[in-house]
Amino acid sequence: MKPAPFAYLRPQGLQHALEALAADPGAKVLAGGQSLVPLLSMRLAAPSTLVDINALPGLDRVWADDDGVHVGALARHADVLASPDVRRVQPLVSQALSQVAHATIRNRGTTVGSIVHADAAAEMPMVITLLGGSVTVASTAGERTIPAEELYAGPLESTLRHDEVAVHATFPALAPGEGVGFAEVARRHGDYALVGVGAVVRIDGDDVVSARAGYLSVSDVPTVVDLTETWGDHDAAAHRALSALDPADDIHATAAYRAHLVRVLTARVLAAAYDDARTRASAGRDRDDG
Amino acid sequence: MTTKMFGEPVQRVEDQRFLRGQGHYADDLLVGQQVLQAAVLRSPHAHARIVDIDVSEVLDVEGVHLVWTYDDLTGPMAPTMGEPLPLLIPHPQLTHGRTQYALAKDEVNYVGEAIAFVVADDRYLAEDAVGRIRVTYDFLPPVVGIPAARAAEHLVHDDVPGNVAARLEQANGDARAAIAAAPHTLSLDLEVERSASTPLEGRGTVARWDPDTARLTVWTSTQTSTGVRAAVAAKLGMDLGQVEVVTPDVGGGFGVKINHPWPEELLVPLAARTLRRPVKFIEDRREHFVSAAHERGQVHHVEVGYDDDGRVLGLDVQFWHDNGAYTPYGIVLPIITSTQLLGPYKPGAYRVVFESLYTNTVMCTPYRGAGRPQGCFVMERTMDAIAAALGKDRLEVRSANFIQPDEFPYDHGLIFQDGRQLEYDSGDYPASLAKLRELIGWDEFPAFREEMAREGRRVGIGLACYVEGTGVGPYEGAHVHIETSGKVKIATGLTTQGQGHATAFAQIAADALGVPFESVEVVTGDTRRMPYAVGTFASRAAVMSGSAIHLAALRAREKVLRIAAEALEAAEDDLEIVDGVISVKGTPGGTASIDLGTVAVLSNPLRYAFDEASKAATQFTVGDPGKPPVAEDDEPGLEGKDFYSPDRSTFANGMHAVIVETDPDTAEITILKYAVVHDCGRLINPMIVEGQILGGIAQGVGGALYERMAYDESGQLVNASFMDFLMPYVTEIPAHIDIDHLETPSPLNPLGIKGAGEAGVIPSAAVFASAISDAEGFAITAMPISPSELFGLRRTHASAEPVETKERS
Ligand SMILES: Cc1cc2nc3c(=O)[nH]c(=O)nc-3n(C[C@H](O)[C@H](O)[C@H](O)COP(=O)(O)OP(=O)(O)OC[C@H]3O[C@@H](n4cnc5c(N)ncnc54)[C@H](O)[C@@H]3O)c2cc1C
């Protein structure tokens, strides 16, 4: 299948890109193309102009600072996955990214593109929401930062305006006492998950002071559930999670099976995050002692 | 005969090209030669009457060269294009065969049916143009799925009562009486869903018309170039001699490309002739899903009577085959199921009856395995059910039912898909089973199961046996030409879709002629080189063309020896050919020797010398001046041509076993170990055979655990992409598969070979169902199975009364 006709621009500077977007309400940003190009080819999308941002300078950086991990709009999933900074500062990003698609797609697809594409079956929108991160966007009117909890409006719909380019995303660093876990069930390796769950658990000594889980593929927008109060009670945790979620039937799985996976994976991931928090805490103590 | 190459794991000569991206497929042809591109408007509705087609918005579009609908095909341009496409394999019991038109006339019967054909400067423009065609439909109720087809509340074709295309019954003995008299009986309902060949290269056709010579050349991604040639010539009103069909590299067929002619295989040549420009049609992935062909959808009901040993006394099988909207390939598929279901077993009495039913979905034609996977599933589920009911080991029940080695040839008393008696030529099933038992570790499995259970893990073991009729007729031929360089050119008419024919066939020819493997070159699927052929399907290429090449090479060899004997003044019987040199036996390279190239020179009396070597064949050098230069009963040149046409198919067999793990929580299914014992007679090239088995297993894993055609009630195929049609990745295929061979030669052909192409896929649904049932403790009766479905079954079985029907290994 071949796309419908479109104009193609490959601006060399951000300002040009922003002007091009502002000039044509039918224009769309092209990043890694791993979601957009299939939509074009199947003629499910027919933008009048494609503004290819791949030539924009300086957007491919991945860096860490006190705030956490920052990922530029042209950093590929593979770059982020390979970054030791990311793994150290916010390991949930690396864990979840290893489940995103396949190597060839991770080599082209961008993490920021995935975040703004707003697919509730995709890992990164859930991760940035669970971690309380943000996305910085630019337009001819200037820059603004959108907190993750305000980023998603509906299925495949972000709150970016059509003339905005996301320039980078920020994932907060893992805080002391925190541990993370991630698990998903997909039909084939690298497929979008039938259900995926990420968790952040914070401990203080032996006590769990916070437990939060984020869910993939069981809601219209990435959904985070606070499970602190149900800690230690699998049934109660699953019940609470499911009351916030809306598992649906499709050709790959029934709603009942998805709900079951929510139960199973919530328990697995909370346990993994708790273990991770304990391990980090004791490693931290060892470091402090030594 | 020397047997130097035969049986050797020679590396495939094709692979350098393929692996380096140098394959040459339909879309790679005539690049840069101003080829026009075609696109097709396909029905978005499963069942509708066409009220009106408005192409007015397309006609004047810049870059669009032609728009055709049905009405454009009825003129003098091509007198028979307005008729339905051929019904390729008629059968007396196919009482209501129907085929589609090249472009729909009045009615569409599946989503994807071709309605209009556009040719433009490029495919982008052609698709834009297709988008501007307006069709007005009158909707008709769609018939989707076997239950709806059987209920026949609505009809797919007005004039086909009950949606029944064909009903066929066969019997050997009185199965009902045998069941009634049997000490034990069981009945089972078993279901297999649709899947499809899904080759990575879809369909593709390129045609060039030469106005100066009034000749048409068609390149098409087919499994039968001779079939397409005949169809194109007939439909376009041309002489066969005006049409050549050449098969370029084909990126997989797996059965779907044996059906022909596709609408595009006629429309593209017709457009090329009309426009006097080369035209190309390259199918895209979605088109392949909705407008090529599927297979496998069947529902079965089994009644079986057996004794205390599990011996089947009577077997009565009824089944319903979903043939989709049309029946161009006849009822080959259900006939194969109904006969090949028997596998290696000999029930006391057998009756089978099937109905082939129309539905408003893509038609069904053979996909690797072709009806056998369903038959194997039915028989093997039955064997497992008998074992479970008797509390016997599953191997024991199978052994009790095997045809024994001394019972061959074994006549089942039925008629096979080729219209010939279902008679097995050879096999040794007990020996195969003994090997499999060893290879999979059947006897060690209970201990392994316990060990895993201690870790909270759940495992199961399963097996499945099959027999496969391979190498069906009617014939194949081969032409062998030894050039004056000593090189050997082989042409056979059937086509190649990546099986390694250029290697395996060269091995056969090299042995028969006594020439180095490297000096043999094989051409397939080119009607200019071998106009008589049938095609590549039914695991027949090695048996049919392999045998023909052997025979043709022996003919060439005869002539070589005759000429060499004269030149060397020796008796033919005393000569041998080693590495392309003919000499007196036991004195290789001795003074009395002559090479093949020189013999080729001598075979062709010349008037004109074109180089030093050819001087030897000119008129003042050779020949008896008192005789004609070419003897009355001779021909110039060093060639051999022969055909192979067997009495009946040869029957290969195999057995697969698998150990699976099922996650007690998520119901995910993981393959832990997979073992195969395979018997396809003598192996020409074990590496190629193992490649075929591994590829078959990969497709089988897909069919058992991942792939299905998800039609909704309105007849939309909702998973028509590789995102939702879950072809397994390499990560879903077992990383290691144990293969062992048995080589029971076929007595039917000169090389003792049997086909191997489809084998790997046949037992998959059966073997996985067996293992998953074993792990879970309840019988799996429908395939494929997904984790979600396994989860659902667990719930159903947990809420039902715990009448444990756990099968023991
Ligand atoms: C076979 C396959 C499997 C996949 N599996 C998974 C999976 O398991 N999990 C998963 O999460 N993803 C998966 N993906 C999607 C992949 O991760 C995509 O790369 C990603 O979702 C989008 O990133 P991109 O750079 O390719 O964006 P593009 O395809 O270029 O763009 C996607 C959308 O985002 C917009 N956009 C992109 N970048 C910006 C920006 N900087 N500012 C404003 N708008 C922008 C575009 O306009 C477009 O609407 C898969 C893709 C394929 C082809």
Short mmCIF file of N, CA and C in Angstrom, two decimals, chain A residues 180-257:
data_model
loop_
_atom_site.label_atom_id
_atom_site.label_comp_id
_atom_site.label_asym_id
_atom_site.label_seq_id
_atom_site.Cartn_x
_atom_site.Cartn_y
_atom_site.Cartn_z
N VAL A 180 11.84 -0.82 41.61
CA VAL A 180 10.90 -0.89 40.49
C VAL A 180 10.75 -2.32 39.98
N GLY A 181 9.65 -2.54 39.31
CA GLY A 181 9.43 -3.84 38.66
C GLY A 181 8.61 -3.63 37.41
N PHE A 182 8.79 -4.52 36.46
CA PHE A 182 8.02 -4.42 35.22
C PHE A 182 7.79 -5.83 34.68
N ALA A 183 6.61 -6.11 34.22
CA ALA A 183 6.34 -7.40 33.56
C ALA A 183 5.19 -7.23 32.60
N GLU A 184 5.25 -8.00 31.52
CA GLU A 184 4.12 -7.98 30.60
C GLU A 184 3.95 -9.36 29.97
N VAL A 185 2.75 -9.59 29.50
CA VAL A 185 2.48 -10.79 28.71
C VAL A 185 2.10 -10.32 27.31
N ALA A 186 2.88 -10.78 26.34
CA ALA A 186 2.59 -10.45 24.94
C ALA A 186 2.44 -11.75 24.18
N ARG A 187 1.74 -11.73 23.05
CA ARG A 187 1.57 -12.97 22.29
C ARG A 187 2.90 -13.45 21.73
N ARG A 188 3.67 -12.55 21.15
CA ARG A 188 4.99 -12.93 20.65
C ARG A 188 6.00 -11.97 21.27
N HIS A 189 7.26 -12.38 21.28
CA HIS A 189 8.31 -11.48 21.77
C HIS A 189 8.26 -10.18 20.99
N GLY A 190 8.24 -9.06 21.71
CA GLY A 190 8.29 -7.76 21.03
C GLY A 190 6.94 -7.21 20.61
N ASP A 191 5.88 -8.01 20.75
CA ASP A 191 4.56 -7.49 20.41
C ASP A 191 4.09 -6.53 21.50
N TYR A 192 3.13 -5.67 21.14
CA TYR A 192 2.44 -4.90 22.15
C TYR A 192 1.85 -5.87 23.16
N ALA A 193 1.89 -5.48 24.44
CA ALA A 193 1.47 -6.41 25.49
C ALA A 193 -0.04 -6.60 25.51
N LEU A 194 -0.48 -7.81 25.89
CA LEU A 194 -1.90 -8.03 26.19
C LEU A 194 -2.21 -7.28 27.49
N VAL A 195 -1.31 -7.42 28.43
CA VAL A 195 -1.33 -6.62 29.66
C VAL A 195 0.12 -6.42 30.08
N GLY A 196 0.42 -5.20 30.55
CA GLY A 196 1.74 -4.93 31.11
C GLY A 196 1.56 -4.15 32.39
N VAL A 197 2.44 -4.39 33.33
CA VAL A 197 2.35 -3.69 34.62
C VAL A 197 3.75 -3.24 35.03
N GLY A 198 3.84 -1.98 35.45
CA GLY A 198 5.07 -1.47 36.04
C GLY A 198 4.76 -1.04 37.46
N ALA A 199 5.73 -1.13 38.35
CA ALA A 199 5.46 -0.72 39.73
C ALA A 199 6.65 0.00 40.32
N VAL A 200 6.34 0.94 41.22
CA VAL A 200 7.36 1.59 42.03
C VAL A 200 6.94 1.41 43.48
N VAL A 201 7.81 0.80 44.25
CA VAL A 201 7.53 0.56 45.68
C VAL A 201 8.60 1.30 46.48
N ARG A 202 8.14 2.00 47.51
CA ARG A 202 9.11 2.69 48.37
C ARG A 202 9.02 2.09 49.76
N ILE A 203 10.20 1.81 50.31
CA ILE A 203 10.22 1.21 51.65
C ILE A 203 10.97 2.12 52.61
N ASP A 204 10.64 1.91 53.87
CA ASP A 204 11.38 2.57 54.93
C ASP A 204 11.68 1.47 55.93
N GLY A 205 12.92 1.00 55.97
CA GLY A 205 13.23 -0.19 56.75
C GLY A 205 12.47 -1.37 56.17
N ASP A 206 11.65 -2.02 56.96
CA ASP A 206 10.86 -3.14 56.45
C ASP A 206 9.48 -2.69 55.99
N ASP A 207 9.14 -1.45 56.22
CA ASP A 207 7.78 -0.99 55.92
C ASP A 207 7.67 -0.46 54.49
N VAL A 208 6.53 -0.77 53.90
CA VAL A 208 6.23 -0.21 52.59
C VAL A 208 5.49 1.11 52.81
N VAL A 209 6.08 2.19 52.34
CA VAL A 209 5.42 3.48 52.54
C VAL A 209 4.64 3.93 51.31
N SER A 210 4.99 3.34 50.16
CA SER A 210 4.23 3.68 48.96
C SER A 210 4.34 2.55 47.95
N ALA A 211 3.23 2.24 47.30
CA ALA A 211 3.24 1.22 46.24
C ALA A 211 2.30 1.70 45.15
N ARG A 212 2.88 1.93 43.97
CA ARG A 212 2.06 2.40 42.85
C ARG A 212 2.32 1.53 41.62
N ALA A 213 1.27 1.28 40.88
CA ALA A 213 1.42 0.45 39.68
C ALA A 213 0.81 1.15 38.49
N GLY A 214 1.44 0.98 37.33
CA GLY A 214 0.91 1.53 36.08
C GLY A 214 0.58 0.39 35.13
N TYR A 215 -0.42 0.60 34.29
CA TYR A 215 -0.96 -0.50 33.47
C TYR A 215 -0.96 -0.18 31.98
N LEU A 216 -0.69 -1.20 31.17
CA LEU A 216 -0.74 -1.10 29.72
C LEU A 216 -1.88 -1.94 29.17
N SER A 217 -2.47 -1.48 28.13
CA SER A 217 -3.41 -2.28 27.32
C SER A 217 -4.71 -2.65 28.03
N VAL A 218 -4.98 -2.04 29.18
CA VAL A 218 -6.24 -2.34 29.85
C VAL A 218 -7.01 -1.06 30.17
N SER A 219 -6.71 -0.01 29.42
CA SER A 219 -7.43 1.25 29.61
C SER A 219 -7.19 2.11 28.38
N ASP A 220 -7.94 3.18 28.24
CA ASP A 220 -7.80 4.04 27.06
C ASP A 220 -6.56 4.91 27.13
N VAL A 221 -6.21 5.31 28.34
CA VAL A 221 -5.01 6.12 28.53
C VAL A 221 -4.18 5.44 29.61
N PRO A 222 -2.88 5.72 29.63
CA PRO A 222 -2.04 5.09 30.65
C PRO A 222 -2.63 5.36 32.04
N THR A 223 -2.73 4.31 32.84
CA THR A 223 -3.43 4.45 34.11
C THR A 223 -2.53 3.99 35.26
N VAL A 224 -2.47 4.82 36.31
CA VAL A 224 -1.65 4.52 37.48
C VAL A 224 -2.57 4.35 38.68
N VAL A 225 -2.32 3.33 39.49
CA VAL A 225 -3.17 3.04 40.63
C VAL A 225 -2.29 3.00 41.88
N ASP A 226 -2.74 3.67 42.93
CA ASP A 226 -2.00 3.64 44.20
C ASP A 226 -2.43 2.42 44.99
N LEU A 227 -1.51 1.53 45.26
CA LEU A 227 -1.84 0.26 45.92
C LEU A 227 -1.20 0.17 47.30
N THR A 228 -0.83 1.34 47.86
CA THR A 228 -0.16 1.33 49.16
C THR A 228 -1.04 0.68 50.22
N GLU A 229 -2.30 1.06 50.20
CA GLU A 229 -3.19 0.58 51.27
C GLU A 229 -3.50 -0.90 51.19
N THR A 230 -3.39 -1.45 50.00
CA THR A 230 -3.72 -2.87 49.86
C THR A 230 -2.48 -3.74 49.97
N TRP A 231 -1.38 -3.14 50.36
CA TRP A 231 -0.11 -3.89 50.40
C TRP A 231 -0.29 -5.20 51.19
N GLY A 232 0.22 -6.27 50.60
CA GLY A 232 0.17 -7.56 51.30
C GLY A 232 -1.10 -8.35 51.02
N ASP A 233 -2.07 -7.73 50.38
CA ASP A 233 -3.32 -8.44 50.08
C ASP A 233 -3.53 -8.44 48.56
N HIS A 234 -3.16 -9.56 47.94
CA HIS A 234 -3.21 -9.64 46.47
C HIS A 234 -4.60 -9.37 45.93
N ASP A 235 -5.58 -9.98 46.58
CA ASP A 235 -6.95 -9.85 46.07
C ASP A 235 -7.40 -8.40 46.12
N ALA A 236 -7.10 -7.77 47.24
CA ALA A 236 -7.53 -6.37 47.40
C ALA A 236 -6.81 -5.48 46.39
N ALA A 237 -5.53 -5.75 46.20
CA ALA A 237 -4.76 -4.94 45.24
C ALA A 237 -5.35 -5.11 43.84
N ALA A 238 -5.60 -6.36 43.45
CA ALA A 238 -6.15 -6.61 42.12
C ALA A 238 -7.50 -5.95 41.97
N HIS A 239 -8.28 -6.04 43.01
CA HIS A 239 -9.62 -5.46 42.98
C HIS A 239 -9.55 -3.96 42.78
N ARG A 240 -8.65 -3.35 43.54
CA ARG A 240 -8.51 -1.91 43.41
C ARG A 240 -8.03 -1.53 42.01
N ALA A 241 -7.03 -2.26 41.53
CA ALA A 241 -6.50 -1.96 40.19
C ALA A 241 -7.62 -2.11 39.16
N LEU A 242 -8.34 -3.20 39.23
CA LEU A 242 -9.36 -3.46 38.19
C LEU A 242 -10.48 -2.44 38.24
N SER A 243 -10.72 -1.88 39.41
CA SER A 243 -11.79 -0.88 39.46
C SER A 243 -11.39 0.40 38.73
N ALA A 244 -10.07 0.56 38.53
CA ALA A 244 -9.62 1.75 37.78
C ALA A 244 -9.40 1.45 36.30
N LEU A 245 -9.49 0.16 35.94
CA LEU A 245 -9.13 -0.25 34.59
C LEU A 245 -10.37 -0.74 33.84
N ASP A 246 -10.17 -0.95 32.53
CA ASP A 246 -11.30 -1.36 31.71
C ASP A 246 -10.83 -2.40 30.69
N PRO A 247 -10.48 -3.60 31.16
CA PRO A 247 -9.99 -4.61 30.21
C PRO A 247 -11.06 -4.93 29.18
N ALA A 248 -10.63 -5.08 27.92
CA ALA A 248 -11.61 -5.31 26.85
C ALA A 248 -11.27 -6.59 26.09
N ASP A 249 -12.28 -7.12 25.42
CA ASP A 249 -12.10 -8.26 24.51
C ASP A 249 -11.48 -7.78 23.21
N ASP A 250 -10.56 -8.54 22.67
CA ASP A 250 -10.21 -8.35 21.27
C ASP A 250 -9.83 -9.71 20.70
N ILE A 251 -9.28 -9.72 19.47
CA ILE A 251 -9.03 -11.02 18.85
C ILE A 251 -7.92 -11.78 19.55
N HIS A 252 -7.12 -11.10 20.36
CA HIS A 252 -5.99 -11.80 20.98
C HIS A 252 -6.28 -12.29 22.39
N ALA A 253 -7.25 -11.69 23.06
CA ALA A 253 -7.50 -12.08 24.45
C ALA A 253 -8.89 -11.61 24.87
N THR A 254 -9.48 -12.37 25.78
CA THR A 254 -10.76 -11.95 26.33
C THR A 254 -10.53 -10.94 27.46
N ALA A 255 -11.58 -10.20 27.77
CA ALA A 255 -11.50 -9.26 28.89
C ALA A 255 -11.21 -10.02 30.19
N ALA A 256 -11.82 -11.19 30.32
CA ALA A 256 -11.63 -11.97 31.55
C ALA A 256 -10.17 -12.39 31.71
N TYR A 257 -9.55 -12.78 30.58
CA TYR A 257 -8.14 -13.17 30.65
C TYR A 257 -7.27 -11.97 30.99
#
